[in-house]
C-alpha cells in the first residue's frame, strides 16, 4: 500500500508536532488522502486555526479553470474562511503580503511526470521566493503516475525557457515532485530555501498510478485518467498546431484530429509507420469527435485515439512525435503550426516552447527518421544529476 506524504502527516501525531507555527497549503483538486479527503480539510482538523492561508497553482485551487493563459482570481474560501491566493494570476510568484505570517508552507500537488506541466515551476518559483526567509517549505511527496524509471525526450534548451519549461528536464523525467524539488535546490536554485520532503512509503519506481491503490482525481481539467498522463509527453505537442488535441472533449490528449481529415483513409499507414519505427505498446484507432470549446469548437474532427496496449514498451514522446510528423504530411496545406503567443511567450513558436527546442519542428518539417530523433536525445548529464536525488527503490 502506497502512503503519500499527506497520508503520513494525517496519521502521525508526532510528525504533526514538528510544525508548531502558522501553516499554509499549496494544493489543488488532487490533494487527497487515501480516503479521498482533501488536504485542506485534513489540515483544518490537524492544525485548527493555525491554517491561515491556501494557495492554488495553474487552473486554480479548485482546478476548474481551463487551458493556458486563463488566470485565476484570489478569493476568500467560503468554507474555510481564509484567503486563497492564485499563483497563476497577475503573479506567478507569491508576494511578501501573501507569505506574511506563515511559518510552514506545505505543498501537496500531483504532478504527471512531464516537463510540460506547470506545477513543478509553481513550486520552484515558490522555493526561490522563500529562500532567505524563515518560512519552511514542506513538499508532501506523491507518485509519478507514469512510473519513476522511464526517461525520454530532449532536454530543454535554455533559449526556450517558459512557464511550461523552466529547468533542463527531458519530456519524461521519471522523478517525483519531491525529487524534482531537491534537484532544483541542488543545481538550479540561486539560493537554497528551507526545504523538507515528506517521502512516501511503499512506492516503488516501477509503479504506475494504477498500482498504488490511491484514488485518482483530476490534477488539471484535461488530465482525465492516469492513461491520459501516460500519453501526454507525446500528444501534448499537438497543442503547438492547429489540430485539436482533444480539448473540449472528455478525452483530451488521448485524441487528436482536424475537421478536414478522414481518419480511416490513413489508419493503416499510421500503424505501419509506428511499427516500422520500432515503436510498440500502442494502437491507433480512427475516431470522430466534436470539441465543445477551444480549437474547432462545434466542428466534427476526424482523427485518432491513442490506446496504450503495453505500458512497458510504450514510448510516449517518440510515438507522439511520429504521429505529429505524419499528420504534418497527411494534412498537407491544412496543417498549420499554432502562432504565438503561447504561455505569454510572444517571440517563439508554441511548438518550440512545448518541445524545449526548435529542432523538433525542423525534424517534423524535414520528415526525418527516428534515428535522427534518437541522435538529438542526449540524456547523459540529466541522468547523472537524477541519480543524486532518487528517494525510492527500483532504479
Coordinates of C-alpha atoms in Angstrom, one line a residue:
X1 CA 0.0 0.0 0.0
X2 CA 1.4 3.4 -1.0
X3 CA 1.2 6.0 1.7
X4 CA 1.7 9.6 0.4
X5 CA 3.3 12.4 2.2
X6 CA -0.2 13.7 3.0
X7 CA -1.3 10.4 4.4
X8 CA 1.8 10.3 6.6
X9 CA 1.1 13.6 8.3
X10 CA -2.6 12.8 8.7
X11 CA -1.7 9.5 10.5
X12 CA 1.3 10.6 12.6
X13 CA 0.7 12.9 15.5
X14 CA 4.4 13.1 16.3
X15 CA 5.1 14.4 12.8
X16 CA 2.3 16.9 13.2
X17 CA 4.0 18.3 16.3
X18 CA 7.1 19.2 14.2
X19 CA 5.1 22.1 12.7
X20 CA 4.1 24.3 15.7
X21 CA 3.6 27.6 13.9
X22 CA 1.2 29.1 11.4
X23 CA 0.5 26.9 8.4
X24 CA -0.4 27.4 4.7
X25 CA -1.1 24.9 2.0
X26 CA -0.5 25.0 -1.8
X27 CA -2.8 22.4 -3.2
X28 CA -5.5 21.6 -5.8
X29 CA -8.2 19.2 -6.7
X30 CA -5.9 16.1 -6.5
X31 CA -4.6 17.0 -3.0
X32 CA -6.4 14.0 -1.5
X33 CA -5.6 11.3 1.1
X34 CA -6.3 7.6 0.7
X35 CA -9.9 8.1 1.9
X36 CA -10.5 10.9 -0.7
X37 CA -10.4 13.7 1.9
X38 CA -8.9 16.9 0.8
X39 CA -5.7 18.1 2.3
X40 CA -7.2 21.4 3.4
X41 CA -9.9 19.7 5.3
X42 CA -7.4 17.4 7.0
X43 CA -5.2 20.4 7.8
X44 CA -8.1 22.2 9.4
X45 CA -8.7 19.1 11.6
X46 CA -5.0 18.8 12.5
X47 CA -3.9 22.5 12.8
X48 CA -7.2 24.2 13.6
X49 CA -7.0 28.0 13.2
X50 CA -3.2 27.7 12.6
X51 CA -4.1 27.0 9.0
X52 CA -4.2 30.6 7.8
X53 CA -3.8 30.6 4.0
X54 CA -4.3 28.5 0.9
X55 CA -2.6 28.7 -2.5
X56 CA -3.5 27.3 -5.9
X57 CA -1.4 26.7 -9.0
X58 CA -2.5 27.0 -12.6
X59 CA -6.1 26.0 -13.1
X60 CA -6.8 27.2 -9.5
X61 CA -7.2 25.7 -6.1
X62 CA -10.4 24.1 -7.3
X63 CA -8.8 23.0 -10.6
X64 CA -11.7 24.5 -12.6
X65 CA -10.0 26.9 -15.0
X66 CA -9.2 25.7 -18.5
X67 CA -6.1 25.9 -20.6
X68 CA -3.0 28.2 -20.7
X69 CA -3.3 32.0 -20.2
X70 CA -6.5 31.7 -18.3
X71 CA -5.7 33.3 -15.0
X72 CA -7.4 32.6 -11.6
X73 CA -8.6 35.2 -9.1
X74 CA -7.8 35.3 -5.4
X75 CA -10.7 34.8 -3.1
X76 CA -11.8 34.0 0.4
X77 CA -12.7 30.4 0.7
X78 CA -16.4 30.1 1.5
X79 CA -15.9 27.2 3.9
X80 CA -12.5 27.7 5.5
X81 CA -12.9 31.5 5.6
X82 CA -9.3 32.1 4.9
X83 CA -7.6 33.7 1.8
X84 CA -6.9 31.5 -1.3
X85 CA -4.1 33.1 -3.4
X86 CA -3.7 32.2 -7.0
X87 CA -0.2 31.6 -8.3
X88 CA -1.5 31.8 -11.8
X89 CA -2.8 35.3 -11.6
X90 CA -1.2 38.7 -12.1
X91 CA 1.8 37.0 -10.5
X92 CA 3.4 33.5 -10.6
X93 CA 5.5 34.3 -7.5
X94 CA 3.9 34.8 -4.1
X95 CA 4.2 38.3 -2.8
X96 CA 5.6 39.3 0.6
X97 CA 2.0 40.1 1.7
X98 CA 0.8 36.6 0.6
X99 CA 3.6 35.0 2.7
X100 CA 3.2 37.2 5.7
X101 CA 2.7 35.3 8.9
X102 CA 3.4 31.8 7.5
X103 CA 5.9 29.5 9.3
X104 CA 5.3 26.3 7.4
X105 CA 4.1 26.2 3.8
X106 CA 3.0 22.7 2.7
X107 CA 3.0 21.8 -1.0
X108 CA 0.7 18.9 -2.0
X109 CA 0.5 18.8 -5.8
X110 CA 0.0 15.8 -8.1
X111 CA 2.5 16.1 -10.9
X112 CA 2.1 13.9 -14.1
X113 CA 5.7 13.1 -14.9
X114 CA 6.2 15.5 -17.8
X115 CA 8.3 18.6 -18.2
X116 CA 5.5 20.4 -20.0
X117 CA 3.4 20.7 -16.8
X118 CA 3.5 23.8 -14.7
X119 CA 3.1 22.6 -11.1
X120 CA 6.8 22.0 -10.7
X121 CA 7.5 25.5 -11.8
X122 CA 5.0 27.0 -9.4
X123 CA 6.9 25.0 -6.7
X124 CA 10.4 26.1 -7.8
X125 CA 9.3 29.8 -8.0
X126 CA 7.9 29.5 -4.5
X127 CA 11.2 28.0 -3.3
X128 CA 13.2 30.8 -4.9
X129 CA 10.9 33.4 -3.2
X130 CA 11.2 31.7 0.2
X131 CA 15.0 31.5 0.0
X132 CA 16.4 33.6 2.8
X133 CA 13.1 33.7 4.6
X134 CA 12.2 31.9 7.8
X135 CA 9.4 30.0 6.1
X136 CA 9.9 26.3 5.9
X137 CA 8.6 24.7 2.6
X138 CA 7.4 21.1 3.1
X139 CA 6.7 19.0 0.0
X140 CA 4.3 16.2 0.7
X141 CA 5.5 13.7 -2.0
X142 CA 3.2 11.9 -4.4
X143 CA 3.7 9.2 -7.1
X144 CA 4.9 9.9 -10.5
X145 CA 1.9 8.4 -12.2
X146 CA 3.8 7.2 -15.3
X147 CA 6.5 5.5 -13.2
X148 CA 9.8 6.6 -11.8
X149 CA 12.0 4.6 -14.1
X150 CA 11.4 5.7 -17.7
X151 CA 13.2 8.8 -19.0
X152 CA 12.6 10.1 -22.6
X153 CA 12.9 13.1 -24.7
X154 CA 15.1 16.1 -25.5
X155 CA 16.4 18.2 -22.5
X156 CA 15.1 21.8 -22.5
X157 CA 17.3 24.3 -24.3
X158 CA 17.6 27.3 -22.0
X159 CA 16.8 29.6 -25.0
X160 CA 13.3 28.2 -24.9
X161 CA 12.6 28.6 -21.2
X162 CA 9.0 29.4 -20.3
X163 CA 6.5 28.6 -17.6
X164 CA 6.0 25.2 -19.1
X165 CA 9.7 24.6 -19.0
X166 CA 12.0 26.4 -16.6
X167 CA 14.6 23.8 -16.0
X168 CA 16.8 21.5 -18.1
X169 CA 14.5 18.4 -18.0
X170 CA 13.6 15.9 -20.7
X171 CA 9.9 15.5 -21.8
X172 CA 9.5 12.5 -19.4
X173 CA 11.7 12.9 -16.4
X174 CA 11.0 9.8 -14.2
X175 CA 11.0 11.8 -10.9
X176 CA 8.5 12.6 -8.2
X177 CA 7.7 16.2 -7.3
X178 CA 9.7 15.8 -4.1
X179 CA 12.8 14.6 -6.0
X180 CA 12.4 17.4 -8.5
X181 CA 12.3 19.9 -5.7
X182 CA 15.6 18.5 -4.4
X183 CA 17.1 18.6 -7.8
X184 CA 16.1 22.3 -8.1
X185 CA 17.7 23.1 -4.7
X186 CA 20.9 21.2 -5.5
X187 CA 21.5 22.6 -9.0
X188 CA 19.1 25.3 -10.2
X189 CA 18.2 27.5 -7.2
X190 CA 20.1 30.7 -6.9
X191 CA 19.9 30.4 -3.1
X192 CA 18.6 27.3 -1.3
X193 CA 15.4 27.6 0.7
X194 CA 14.4 25.8 3.9
X195 CA 13.0 22.7 2.2
X196 CA 11.8 19.5 3.7
X197 CA 10.4 16.5 1.8
X198 CA 8.0 14.1 3.5
X199 CA 8.6 11.0 1.4
X200 CA 6.0 8.3 0.5
X201 CA 6.1 4.9 2.0
X202 CA 5.5 1.8 -0.1
X203 CA 6.1 3.4 -3.5
X204 CA 8.5 1.7 -6.0
X205 CA 9.8 3.3 -9.1
X206 CA 8.3 0.7 -11.4
X207 CA 4.8 1.6 -10.2
X208 CA 2.2 3.3 -12.4
X209 CA -0.6 5.1 -10.7
X210 CA -3.0 2.2 -11.1
X211 CA -0.5 0.1 -9.0
X212 CA -0.7 2.5 -6.0
X213 CA -4.3 1.9 -4.8
X214 CA -4.7 5.6 -4.4
X215 CA -7.8 7.5 -5.7
X216 CA -7.4 9.4 -8.9
X217 CA -8.7 12.9 -9.1
X218 CA -8.1 15.4 -11.9
X219 CA -4.8 17.1 -11.3
X220 CA -5.8 19.6 -14.1
X221 CA -9.1 19.8 -16.0
X222 CA -7.9 17.9 -19.1
X223 CA -5.9 15.0 -17.4
X224 CA -9.0 12.8 -17.0
X225 CA -7.3 9.5 -16.3
X226 CA -3.9 8.0 -15.5
X227 CA -3.9 6.8 -19.1
X228 CA -4.0 10.5 -20.2
X229 CA -0.9 11.3 -18.2
X230 CA 0.9 8.4 -19.9
X231 CA 0.3 9.7 -23.4
X232 CA 0.7 13.3 -22.5
X233 CA 4.5 13.7 -23.0
X234 CA 4.0 13.0 -26.7
X235 CA 0.5 14.2 -27.6
X236 CA 0.9 17.5 -25.8
X237 CA 2.9 18.6 -28.9
X238 CA -0.4 18.8 -30.8
X239 CA -1.1 21.9 -28.7
X240 CA 1.5 23.6 -30.9
X241 CA -0.5 23.0 -34.0
X242 CA -4.0 23.9 -35.4
X243 CA -5.0 20.3 -34.9
X244 CA -7.3 19.7 -31.9
X245 CA -5.5 17.9 -29.0
X246 CA -9.0 16.9 -27.8
X247 CA -9.7 19.9 -25.5
X248 CA -13.4 20.3 -25.3
X249 CA -13.9 16.6 -25.2
X250 CA -13.7 14.1 -22.3
X251 CA -10.5 12.6 -23.8
X252 CA -8.1 15.5 -24.2
X253 CA -4.6 14.4 -25.2
X254 CA -5.8 10.9 -25.8
X255 CA -7.5 12.0 -29.1
X256 CA -6.3 14.4 -31.8
X257 CA -7.7 15.5 -35.1
X258 CA -8.8 18.1 -37.6
X259 CA -12.1 19.0 -39.4
X260 CA -10.6 18.3 -42.8
X261 CA -9.1 14.9 -42.1
X262 CA -10.5 11.4 -42.9
X263 CA -9.0 9.0 -40.3
X264 CA -10.0 5.7 -41.8
X265 CA -8.2 6.6 -45.0
X266 CA -4.8 6.8 -43.3
X267 CA -5.2 4.5 -40.2
X268 CA -3.3 1.5 -41.7
X269 CA -0.5 3.8 -42.9
X270 CA 0.0 5.3 -39.4
X271 CA 0.0 2.0 -37.7
X272 CA 2.6 0.7 -40.2
X273 CA 4.8 3.8 -39.7
X274 CA 4.7 3.1 -35.9
X275 CA 5.7 -0.5 -36.4
X276 CA 8.4 0.3 -38.9
X277 CA 9.8 2.9 -36.5
X278 CA 10.2 0.1 -33.9
X279 CA 7.7 1.6 -31.5
X280 CA 5.3 -0.8 -29.7
X281 CA 2.7 -1.0 -27.0
X282 CA 0.2 1.3 -28.8
X283 CA -2.8 1.1 -31.1
X284 CA -4.2 4.0 -33.1
X285 CA -8.0 3.9 -33.5
X286 CA -9.8 6.2 -36.0
X287 CA -12.3 8.4 -34.3
X288 CA -14.5 11.4 -34.9
X289 CA -15.1 13.9 -32.1
X290 CA -16.8 17.3 -31.6
X291 CA -14.9 19.8 -29.4
X292 CA -17.3 21.9 -27.3
X293 CA -14.6 24.6 -26.8
X294 CA -11.0 25.5 -27.7
X295 CA -9.9 24.7 -31.3
X296 CA -12.5 23.8 -33.9
X297 CA -15.5 24.4 -31.5
X298 CA -18.6 22.6 -32.7
X299 CA -16.8 21.2 -35.8
X300 CA -16.6 17.5 -36.3
X301 CA -12.9 16.5 -36.3
X302 CA -11.5 13.3 -37.8
X303 CA -8.5 11.8 -36.0
X304 CA -7.3 9.1 -33.8
X305 CA -7.3 7.9 -30.2
X306 CA -4.1 6.7 -28.8
X307 CA -4.6 3.4 -27.0
X308 CA -1.7 2.1 -24.9
X309 CA -1.7 -1.7 -25.1
X310 CA 1.6 -2.4 -23.3
X311 CA 2.9 0.2 -20.8
X312 CA 6.3 -1.5 -20.6
X313 CA 7.1 -1.0 -24.3
X314 CA 5.2 2.2 -25.0
X315 CA 7.4 5.3 -25.6
X316 CA 5.0 8.3 -25.4
X317 CA 7.4 11.0 -26.6
X318 CA 8.6 9.2 -29.7
X319 CA 5.2 7.9 -30.5
X320 CA 3.6 11.3 -30.2
X321 CA 6.2 12.9 -32.4
X322 CA 6.0 10.2 -35.1
X323 CA 2.2 10.8 -35.2
X324 CA 2.8 14.6 -35.4
X325 CA 5.3 14.2 -38.2
X326 CA 2.9 12.1 -40.3
X327 CA -0.1 14.4 -39.7
X328 CA 2.1 17.3 -41.0
X329 CA 2.3 15.5 -44.3
X330 CA -1.1 13.8 -44.5
X331 CA -2.9 17.1 -43.9
X332 CA -0.7 19.0 -46.4
X333 CA -1.9 22.6 -46.7
X334 CA -4.5 22.1 -44.0
X335 CA -1.7 21.6 -41.4
X336 CA -0.6 24.8 -39.6
X337 CA 1.6 25.4 -36.7
X338 CA 0.0 27.4 -33.9
X339 CA 1.2 31.1 -33.9
X340 CA 2.3 33.0 -30.8
X341 CA 1.5 33.9 -28.1
X342 CA 1.7 30.8 -26.1
X343 CA 2.1 30.8 -22.3
X344 CA 2.8 34.6 -22.5
X345 CA 5.8 34.0 -24.9
X346 CA 5.4 36.2 -27.9
X347 CA 8.6 35.7 -29.8
X348 CA 8.8 31.9 -30.1
X349 CA 6.7 29.3 -31.9
X350 CA 4.4 27.5 -29.5
X351 CA 5.7 24.1 -30.8
X352 CA 9.2 25.2 -29.9
X353 CA 8.2 26.2 -26.4
X354 CA 6.5 22.8 -25.9
X355 CA 9.4 20.9 -27.4
X356 CA 12.0 23.0 -25.5
X357 CA 13.9 23.4 -28.8
X358 CA 13.2 24.3 -32.4
X359 CA 14.9 21.1 -33.5
X360 CA 11.7 19.1 -33.2
X361 CA 9.8 21.5 -35.6
X362 CA 12.6 21.1 -38.1
X363 CA 12.6 17.4 -37.7
X364 CA 8.9 17.3 -38.5
X365 CA 9.2 19.6 -41.5
X366 CA 12.2 17.6 -42.9
X367 CA 10.3 14.3 -42.3
X368 CA 13.5 12.9 -40.7
X369 CA 13.5 9.4 -39.3
X370 CA 13.6 8.1 -35.7
X371 CA 17.4 7.7 -36.0
X372 CA 17.7 11.5 -36.2
X373 CA 15.4 11.9 -33.3
X374 CA 17.5 9.4 -31.3
X375 CA 20.6 11.4 -32.1
X376 CA 19.0 14.6 -30.8
X377 CA 18.2 13.0 -27.5
X378 CA 21.2 13.4 -25.1
X379 CA 20.3 12.4 -21.6
X380 CA 23.7 11.7 -20.0
X381 CA 24.0 14.9 -18.0
X382 CA 20.5 14.8 -16.8
X383 CA 20.7 11.1 -15.8
X384 CA 23.8 11.8 -13.7
X385 CA 22.0 14.6 -11.8
X386 CA 18.9 12.5 -11.4
X387 CA 20.8 9.7 -9.6
X388 CA 21.7 12.1 -6.8
X389 CA 18.1 12.7 -5.8
X390 CA 16.4 9.4 -6.0
X391 CA 14.4 8.7 -2.8
X392 CA 12.8 5.4 -3.7
X393 CA 13.9 1.9 -4.6
X394 CA 13.8 0.3 -8.1
X395 CA 16.3 2.3 -10.2

